[in-house]
Tab-separated table of N, CA, C and O and ligand atoms in Angstrom:
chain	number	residue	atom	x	y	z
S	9	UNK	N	23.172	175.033	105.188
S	9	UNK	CA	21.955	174.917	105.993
S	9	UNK	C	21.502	173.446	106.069
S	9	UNK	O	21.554	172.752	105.053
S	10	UNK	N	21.022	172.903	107.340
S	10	UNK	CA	20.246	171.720	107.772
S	10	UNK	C	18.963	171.548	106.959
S	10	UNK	O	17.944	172.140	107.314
S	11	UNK	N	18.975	170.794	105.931
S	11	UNK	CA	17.632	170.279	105.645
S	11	UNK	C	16.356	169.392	106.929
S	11	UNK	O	16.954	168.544	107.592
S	12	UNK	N	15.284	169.472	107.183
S	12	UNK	CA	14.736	169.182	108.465
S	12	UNK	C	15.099	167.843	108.919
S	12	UNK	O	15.217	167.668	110.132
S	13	UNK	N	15.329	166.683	107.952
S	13	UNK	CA	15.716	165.571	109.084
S	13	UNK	C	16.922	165.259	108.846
S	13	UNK	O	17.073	164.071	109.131
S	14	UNK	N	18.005	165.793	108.410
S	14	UNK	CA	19.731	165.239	108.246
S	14	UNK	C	19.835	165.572	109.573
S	14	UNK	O	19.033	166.301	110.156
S	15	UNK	N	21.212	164.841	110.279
S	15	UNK	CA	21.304	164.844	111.581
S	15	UNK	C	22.376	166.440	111.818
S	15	UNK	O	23.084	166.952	110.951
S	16	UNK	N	22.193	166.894	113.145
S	16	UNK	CA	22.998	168.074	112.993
S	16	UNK	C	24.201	167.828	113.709
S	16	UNK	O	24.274	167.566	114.909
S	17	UNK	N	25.168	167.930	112.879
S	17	UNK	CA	26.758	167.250	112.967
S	17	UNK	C	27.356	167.955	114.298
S	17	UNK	O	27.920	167.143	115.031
S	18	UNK	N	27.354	169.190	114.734
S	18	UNK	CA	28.159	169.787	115.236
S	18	UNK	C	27.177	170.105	116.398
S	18	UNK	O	27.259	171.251	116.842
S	19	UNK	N	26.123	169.152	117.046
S	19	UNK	CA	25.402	169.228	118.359
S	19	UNK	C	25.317	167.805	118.650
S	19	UNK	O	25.066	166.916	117.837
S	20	UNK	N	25.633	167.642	120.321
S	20	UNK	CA	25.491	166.324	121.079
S	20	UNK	C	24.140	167.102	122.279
S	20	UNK	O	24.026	168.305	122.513
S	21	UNK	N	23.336	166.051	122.816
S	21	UNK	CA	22.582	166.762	123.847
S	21	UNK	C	23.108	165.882	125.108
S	21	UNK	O	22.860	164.706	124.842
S	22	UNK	N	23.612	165.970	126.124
S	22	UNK	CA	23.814	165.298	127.405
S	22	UNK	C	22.800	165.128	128.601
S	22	UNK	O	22.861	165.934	129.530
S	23	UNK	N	21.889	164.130	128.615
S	23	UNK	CA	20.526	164.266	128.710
S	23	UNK	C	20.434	162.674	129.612
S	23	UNK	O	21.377	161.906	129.803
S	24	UNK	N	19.139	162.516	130.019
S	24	UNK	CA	19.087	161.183	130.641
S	24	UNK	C	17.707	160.988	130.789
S	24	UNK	O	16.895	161.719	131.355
S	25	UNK	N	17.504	159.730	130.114
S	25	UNK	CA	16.269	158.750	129.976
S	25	UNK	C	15.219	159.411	130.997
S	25	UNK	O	14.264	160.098	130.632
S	26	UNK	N	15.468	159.168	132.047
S	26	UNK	CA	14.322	159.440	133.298
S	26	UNK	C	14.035	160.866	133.600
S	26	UNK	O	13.149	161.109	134.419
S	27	UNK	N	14.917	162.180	132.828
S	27	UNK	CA	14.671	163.605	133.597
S	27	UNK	C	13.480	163.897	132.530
S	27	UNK	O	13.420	163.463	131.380
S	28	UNK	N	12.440	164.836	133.271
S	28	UNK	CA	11.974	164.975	132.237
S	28	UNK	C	11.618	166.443	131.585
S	28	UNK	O	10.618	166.768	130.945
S	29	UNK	N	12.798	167.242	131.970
S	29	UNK	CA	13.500	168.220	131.180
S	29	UNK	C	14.546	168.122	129.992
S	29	UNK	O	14.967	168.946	129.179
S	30	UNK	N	14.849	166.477	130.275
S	30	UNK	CA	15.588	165.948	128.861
S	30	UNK	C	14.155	165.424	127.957
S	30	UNK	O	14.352	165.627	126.759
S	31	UNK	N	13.069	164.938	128.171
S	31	UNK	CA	12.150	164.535	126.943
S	31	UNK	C	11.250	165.838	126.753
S	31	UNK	O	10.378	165.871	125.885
S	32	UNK	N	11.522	166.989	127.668
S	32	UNK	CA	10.971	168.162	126.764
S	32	UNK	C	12.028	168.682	125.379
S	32	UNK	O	11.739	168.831	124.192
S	33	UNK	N	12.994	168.822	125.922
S	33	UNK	CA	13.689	169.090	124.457
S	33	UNK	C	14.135	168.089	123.685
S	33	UNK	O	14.783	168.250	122.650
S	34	UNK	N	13.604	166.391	124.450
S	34	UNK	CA	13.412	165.497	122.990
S	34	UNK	C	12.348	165.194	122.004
S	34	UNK	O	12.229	164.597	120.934
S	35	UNK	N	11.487	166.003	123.002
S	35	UNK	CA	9.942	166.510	121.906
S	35	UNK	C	10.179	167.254	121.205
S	35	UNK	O	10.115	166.833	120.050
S	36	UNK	N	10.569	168.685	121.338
S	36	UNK	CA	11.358	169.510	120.880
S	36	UNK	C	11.920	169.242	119.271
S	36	UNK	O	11.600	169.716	118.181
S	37	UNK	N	12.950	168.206	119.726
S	37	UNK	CA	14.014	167.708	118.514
S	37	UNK	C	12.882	166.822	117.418
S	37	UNK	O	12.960	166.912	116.192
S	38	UNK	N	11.990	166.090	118.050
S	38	UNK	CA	10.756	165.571	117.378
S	38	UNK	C	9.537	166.230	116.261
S	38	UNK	O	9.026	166.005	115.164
S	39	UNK	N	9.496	167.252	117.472
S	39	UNK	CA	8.689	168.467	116.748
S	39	UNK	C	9.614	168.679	115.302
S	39	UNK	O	9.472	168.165	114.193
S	40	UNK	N	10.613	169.656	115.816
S	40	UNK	CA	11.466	170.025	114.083
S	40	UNK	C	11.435	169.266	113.784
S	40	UNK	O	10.680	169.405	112.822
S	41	UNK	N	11.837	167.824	113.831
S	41	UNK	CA	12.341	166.811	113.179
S	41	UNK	C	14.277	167.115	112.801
S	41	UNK	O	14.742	167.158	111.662
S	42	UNK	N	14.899	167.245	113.796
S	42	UNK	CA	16.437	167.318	113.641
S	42	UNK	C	16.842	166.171	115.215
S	42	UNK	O	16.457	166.061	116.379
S	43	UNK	N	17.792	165.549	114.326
S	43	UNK	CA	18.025	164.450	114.712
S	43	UNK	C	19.455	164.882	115.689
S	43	UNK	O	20.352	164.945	114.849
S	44	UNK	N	19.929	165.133	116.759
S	44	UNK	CA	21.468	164.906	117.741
S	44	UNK	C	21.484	163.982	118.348
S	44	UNK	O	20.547	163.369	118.858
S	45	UNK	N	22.935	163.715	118.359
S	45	UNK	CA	23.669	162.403	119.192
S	45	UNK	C	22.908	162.658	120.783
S	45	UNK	O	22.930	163.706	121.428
S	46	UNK	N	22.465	161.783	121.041
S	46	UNK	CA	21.923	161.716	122.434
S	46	UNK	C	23.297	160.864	123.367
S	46	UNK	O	23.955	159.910	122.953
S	47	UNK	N	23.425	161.507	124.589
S	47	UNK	CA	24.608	160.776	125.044
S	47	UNK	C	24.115	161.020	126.902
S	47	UNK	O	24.284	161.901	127.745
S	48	UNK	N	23.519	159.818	126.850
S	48	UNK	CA	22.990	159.435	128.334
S	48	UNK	C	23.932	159.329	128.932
S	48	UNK	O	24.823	158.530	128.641
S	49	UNK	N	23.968	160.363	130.227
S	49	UNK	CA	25.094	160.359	131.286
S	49	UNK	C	24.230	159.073	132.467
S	49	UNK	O	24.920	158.910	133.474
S	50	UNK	N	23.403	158.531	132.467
S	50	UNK	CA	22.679	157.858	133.530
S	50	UNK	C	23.405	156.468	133.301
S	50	UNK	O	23.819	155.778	134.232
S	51	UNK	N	23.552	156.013	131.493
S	51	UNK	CA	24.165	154.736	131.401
S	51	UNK	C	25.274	155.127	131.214
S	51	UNK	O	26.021	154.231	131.605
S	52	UNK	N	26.031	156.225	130.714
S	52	UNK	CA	27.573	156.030	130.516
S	52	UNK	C	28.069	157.166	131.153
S	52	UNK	O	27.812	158.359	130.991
S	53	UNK	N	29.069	156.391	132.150
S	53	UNK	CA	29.814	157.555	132.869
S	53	UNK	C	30.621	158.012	132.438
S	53	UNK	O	31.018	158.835	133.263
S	54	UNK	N	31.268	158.044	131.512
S	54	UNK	CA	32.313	158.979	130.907
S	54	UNK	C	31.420	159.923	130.215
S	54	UNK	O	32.247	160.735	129.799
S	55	UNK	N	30.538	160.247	129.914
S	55	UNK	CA	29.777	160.974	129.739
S	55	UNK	C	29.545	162.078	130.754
S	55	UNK	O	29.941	163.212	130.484
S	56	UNK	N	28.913	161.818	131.939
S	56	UNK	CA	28.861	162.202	133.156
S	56	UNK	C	30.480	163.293	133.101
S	56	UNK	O	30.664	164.489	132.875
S	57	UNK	N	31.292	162.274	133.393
S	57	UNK	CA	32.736	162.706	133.937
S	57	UNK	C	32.783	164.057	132.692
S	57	UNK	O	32.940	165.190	133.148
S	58	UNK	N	32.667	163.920	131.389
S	58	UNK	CA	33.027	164.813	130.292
S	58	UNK	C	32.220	166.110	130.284
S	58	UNK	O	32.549	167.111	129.646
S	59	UNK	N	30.715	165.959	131.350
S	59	UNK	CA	30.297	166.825	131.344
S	59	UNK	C	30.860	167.971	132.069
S	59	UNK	O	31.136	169.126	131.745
S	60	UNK	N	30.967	167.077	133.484
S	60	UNK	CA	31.315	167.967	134.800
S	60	UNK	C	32.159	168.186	134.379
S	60	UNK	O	31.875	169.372	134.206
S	61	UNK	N	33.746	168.052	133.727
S	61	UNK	CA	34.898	168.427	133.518
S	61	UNK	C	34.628	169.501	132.557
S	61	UNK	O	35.040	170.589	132.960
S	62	UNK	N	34.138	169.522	131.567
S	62	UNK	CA	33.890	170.584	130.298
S	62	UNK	C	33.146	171.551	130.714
S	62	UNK	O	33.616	172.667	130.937
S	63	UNK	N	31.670	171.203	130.903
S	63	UNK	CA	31.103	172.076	131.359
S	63	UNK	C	30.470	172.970	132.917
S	63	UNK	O	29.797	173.958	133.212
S	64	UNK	N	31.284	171.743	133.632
S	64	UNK	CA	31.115	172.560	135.190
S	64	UNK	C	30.157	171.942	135.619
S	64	UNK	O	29.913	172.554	136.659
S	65	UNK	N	29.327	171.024	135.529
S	65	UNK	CA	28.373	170.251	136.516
S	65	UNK	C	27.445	169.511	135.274
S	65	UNK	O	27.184	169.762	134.098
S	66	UNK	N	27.038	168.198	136.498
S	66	UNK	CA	26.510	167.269	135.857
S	66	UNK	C	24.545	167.703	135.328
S	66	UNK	O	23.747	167.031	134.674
S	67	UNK	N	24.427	168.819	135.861
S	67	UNK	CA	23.056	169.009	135.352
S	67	UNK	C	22.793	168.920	134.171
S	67	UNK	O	23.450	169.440	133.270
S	68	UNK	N	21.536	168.073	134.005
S	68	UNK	CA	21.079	167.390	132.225
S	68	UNK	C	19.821	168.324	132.425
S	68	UNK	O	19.544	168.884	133.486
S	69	UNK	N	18.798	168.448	130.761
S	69	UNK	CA	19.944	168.933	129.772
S	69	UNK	C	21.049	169.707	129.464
S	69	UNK	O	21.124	170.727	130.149
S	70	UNK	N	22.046	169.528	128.547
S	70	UNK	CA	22.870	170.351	128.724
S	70	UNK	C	23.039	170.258	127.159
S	70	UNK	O	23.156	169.100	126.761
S	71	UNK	N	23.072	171.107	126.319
S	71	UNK	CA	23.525	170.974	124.692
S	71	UNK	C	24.965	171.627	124.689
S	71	UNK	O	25.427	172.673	125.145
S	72	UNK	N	25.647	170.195	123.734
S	72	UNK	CA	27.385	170.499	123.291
S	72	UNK	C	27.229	171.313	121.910
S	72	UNK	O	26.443	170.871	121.072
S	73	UNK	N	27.810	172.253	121.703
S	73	UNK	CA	27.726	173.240	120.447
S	73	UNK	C	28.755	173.468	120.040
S	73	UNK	O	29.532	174.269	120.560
S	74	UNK	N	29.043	172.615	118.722
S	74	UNK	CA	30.975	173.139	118.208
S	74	UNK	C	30.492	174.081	117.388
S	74	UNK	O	29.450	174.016	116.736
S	75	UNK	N	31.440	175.156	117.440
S	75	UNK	CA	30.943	176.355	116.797
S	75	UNK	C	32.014	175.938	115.726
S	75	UNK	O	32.784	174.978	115.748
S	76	UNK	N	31.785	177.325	114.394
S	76	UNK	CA	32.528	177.017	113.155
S	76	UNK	C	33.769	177.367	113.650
S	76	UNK	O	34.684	176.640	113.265
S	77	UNK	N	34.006	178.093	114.247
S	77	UNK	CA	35.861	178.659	114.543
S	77	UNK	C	36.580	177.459	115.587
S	77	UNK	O	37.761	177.385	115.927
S	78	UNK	N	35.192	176.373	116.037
S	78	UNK	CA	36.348	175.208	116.562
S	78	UNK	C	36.030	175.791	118.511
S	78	UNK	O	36.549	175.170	119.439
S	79	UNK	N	35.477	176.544	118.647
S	79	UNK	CA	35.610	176.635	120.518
S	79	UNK	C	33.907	175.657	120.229
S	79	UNK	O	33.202	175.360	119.264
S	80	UNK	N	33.897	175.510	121.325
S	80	UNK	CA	32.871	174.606	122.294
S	80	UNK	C	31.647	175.768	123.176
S	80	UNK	O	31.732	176.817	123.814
S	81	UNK	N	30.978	175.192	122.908
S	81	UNK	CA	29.699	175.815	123.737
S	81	UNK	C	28.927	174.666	124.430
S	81	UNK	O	28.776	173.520	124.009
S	82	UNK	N	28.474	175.207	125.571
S	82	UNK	CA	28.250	174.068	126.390
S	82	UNK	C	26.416	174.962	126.884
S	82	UNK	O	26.492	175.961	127.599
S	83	UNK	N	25.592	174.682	126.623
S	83	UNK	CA	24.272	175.174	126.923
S	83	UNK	C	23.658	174.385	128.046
S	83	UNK	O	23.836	173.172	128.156
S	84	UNK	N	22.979	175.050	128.824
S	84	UNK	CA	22.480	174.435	130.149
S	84	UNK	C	21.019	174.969	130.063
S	84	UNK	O	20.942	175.904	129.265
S	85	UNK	N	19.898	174.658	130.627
S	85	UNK	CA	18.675	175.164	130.516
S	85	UNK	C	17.558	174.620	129.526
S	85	UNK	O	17.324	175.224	128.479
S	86	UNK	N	16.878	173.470	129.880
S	86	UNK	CA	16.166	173.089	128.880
S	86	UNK	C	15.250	174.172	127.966
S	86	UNK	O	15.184	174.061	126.742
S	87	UNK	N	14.616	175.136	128.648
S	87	UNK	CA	14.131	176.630	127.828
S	87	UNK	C	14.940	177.004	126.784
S	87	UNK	O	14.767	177.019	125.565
S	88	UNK	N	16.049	177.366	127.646
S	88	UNK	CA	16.958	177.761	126.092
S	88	UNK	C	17.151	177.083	125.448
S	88	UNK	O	16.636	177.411	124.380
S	89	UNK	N	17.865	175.789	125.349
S	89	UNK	CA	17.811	174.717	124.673
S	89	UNK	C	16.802	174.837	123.668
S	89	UNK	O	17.003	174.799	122.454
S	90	UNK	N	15.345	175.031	124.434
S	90	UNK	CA	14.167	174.433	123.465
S	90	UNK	C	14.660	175.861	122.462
S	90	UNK	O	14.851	175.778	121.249
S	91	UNK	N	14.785	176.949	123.149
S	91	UNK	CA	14.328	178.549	122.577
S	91	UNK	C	15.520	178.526	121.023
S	91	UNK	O	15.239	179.039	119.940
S	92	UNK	N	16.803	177.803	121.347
S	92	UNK	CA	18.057	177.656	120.160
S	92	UNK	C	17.780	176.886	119.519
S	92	UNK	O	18.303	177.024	118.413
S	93	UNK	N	17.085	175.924	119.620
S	93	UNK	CA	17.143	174.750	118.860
S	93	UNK	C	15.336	175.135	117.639
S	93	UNK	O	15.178	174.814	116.461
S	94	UNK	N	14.475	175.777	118.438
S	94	UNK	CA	13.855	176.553	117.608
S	94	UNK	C	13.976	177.805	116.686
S	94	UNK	O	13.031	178.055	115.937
S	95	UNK	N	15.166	178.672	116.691
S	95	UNK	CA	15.725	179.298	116.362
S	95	UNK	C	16.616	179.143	115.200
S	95	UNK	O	17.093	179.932	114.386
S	96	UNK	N	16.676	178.043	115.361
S	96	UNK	CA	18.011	177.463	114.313
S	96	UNK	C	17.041	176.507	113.603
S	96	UNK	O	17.092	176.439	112.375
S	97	UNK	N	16.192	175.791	114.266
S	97	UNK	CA	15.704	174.763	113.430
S	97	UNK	C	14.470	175.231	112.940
S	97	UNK	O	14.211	174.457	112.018
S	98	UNK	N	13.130	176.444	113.071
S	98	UNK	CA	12.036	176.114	113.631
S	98	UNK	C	11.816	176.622	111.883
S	98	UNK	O	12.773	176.899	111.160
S	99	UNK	N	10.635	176.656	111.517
S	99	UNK	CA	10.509	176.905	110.381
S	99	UNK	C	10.358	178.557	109.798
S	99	UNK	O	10.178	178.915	108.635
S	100	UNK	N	10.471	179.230	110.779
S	100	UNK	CA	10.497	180.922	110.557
S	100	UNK	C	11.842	181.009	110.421
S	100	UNK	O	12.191	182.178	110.254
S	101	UNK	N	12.936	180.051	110.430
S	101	UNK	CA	14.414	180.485	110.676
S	101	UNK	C	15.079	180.189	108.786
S	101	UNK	O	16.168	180.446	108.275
S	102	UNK	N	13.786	179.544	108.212
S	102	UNK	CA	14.033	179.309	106.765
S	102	UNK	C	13.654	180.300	105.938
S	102	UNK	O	13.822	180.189	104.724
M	204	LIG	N1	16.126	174.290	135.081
M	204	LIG	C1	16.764	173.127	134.520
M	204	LIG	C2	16.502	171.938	135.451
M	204	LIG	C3	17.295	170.704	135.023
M	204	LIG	C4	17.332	169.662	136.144
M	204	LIG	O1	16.854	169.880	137.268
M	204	LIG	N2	17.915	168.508	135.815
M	204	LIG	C5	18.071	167.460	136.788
M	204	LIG	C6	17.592	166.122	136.246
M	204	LIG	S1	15.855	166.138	135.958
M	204	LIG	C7	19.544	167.280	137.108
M	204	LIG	O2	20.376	167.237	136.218
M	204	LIG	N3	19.880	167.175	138.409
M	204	LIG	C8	21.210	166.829	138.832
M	204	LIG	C9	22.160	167.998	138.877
M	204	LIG	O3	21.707	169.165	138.821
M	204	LIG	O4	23.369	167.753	138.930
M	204	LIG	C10	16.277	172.867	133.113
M	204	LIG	O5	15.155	173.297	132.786
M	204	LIG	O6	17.026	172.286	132.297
């Protein structure tokens, strides 16, 4: 289990500075206090490119989820986003 501020190893969020459905679920990540790799598709296009290729379109947010058996989850929907990331992180989940 994630203690509240170690970073969570096996989530990237694919997100961009200016949307601001990406700084609701970076409030979100603020609120818990759990720290993910932020990976701005606005400044880096291979980012961009890794999205649309993996997950089927460039819409941000989008959360990368390596699961324990090793497949990939690719989450779209800042709601859900917020709704998993409270779920997993929020303090009723302890
Ligand atoms: N319903 C989505 C809306 C996300 C959305 O509209 N994102 C915009 C940026 S603010 C976007 O990625 N637009 C470009 C695209 O869809 O490819 C959510 O809540 O996450």
């Amino acid at each position: 289990m994630s203690s509240p501020h170690s970073p969570a190893e096996d989530l990237s969020l694919y997100q961009s500075s200016t949307c601001w459905f990406c700084a609701k679920v970076r409030q979100k990540m603020g609120d818990l206090g759990v720290q993910i790799e932020l990976r701005d598709i606005g400044q880096h296009h291979d980012y961009r490119e890794e999205l649309v290729r993996e997950a089927g379109k460039s819409q941000v947010p989008c959360l990368r989820i390596e699961e324990p058996d090793g497949k990939t989850t690719w989450m779209y929907e800042s709601s859900d986003i917020c709704a998993y990331l409270e779920r997993r992180f929020g303090s009723s989940s302890h």
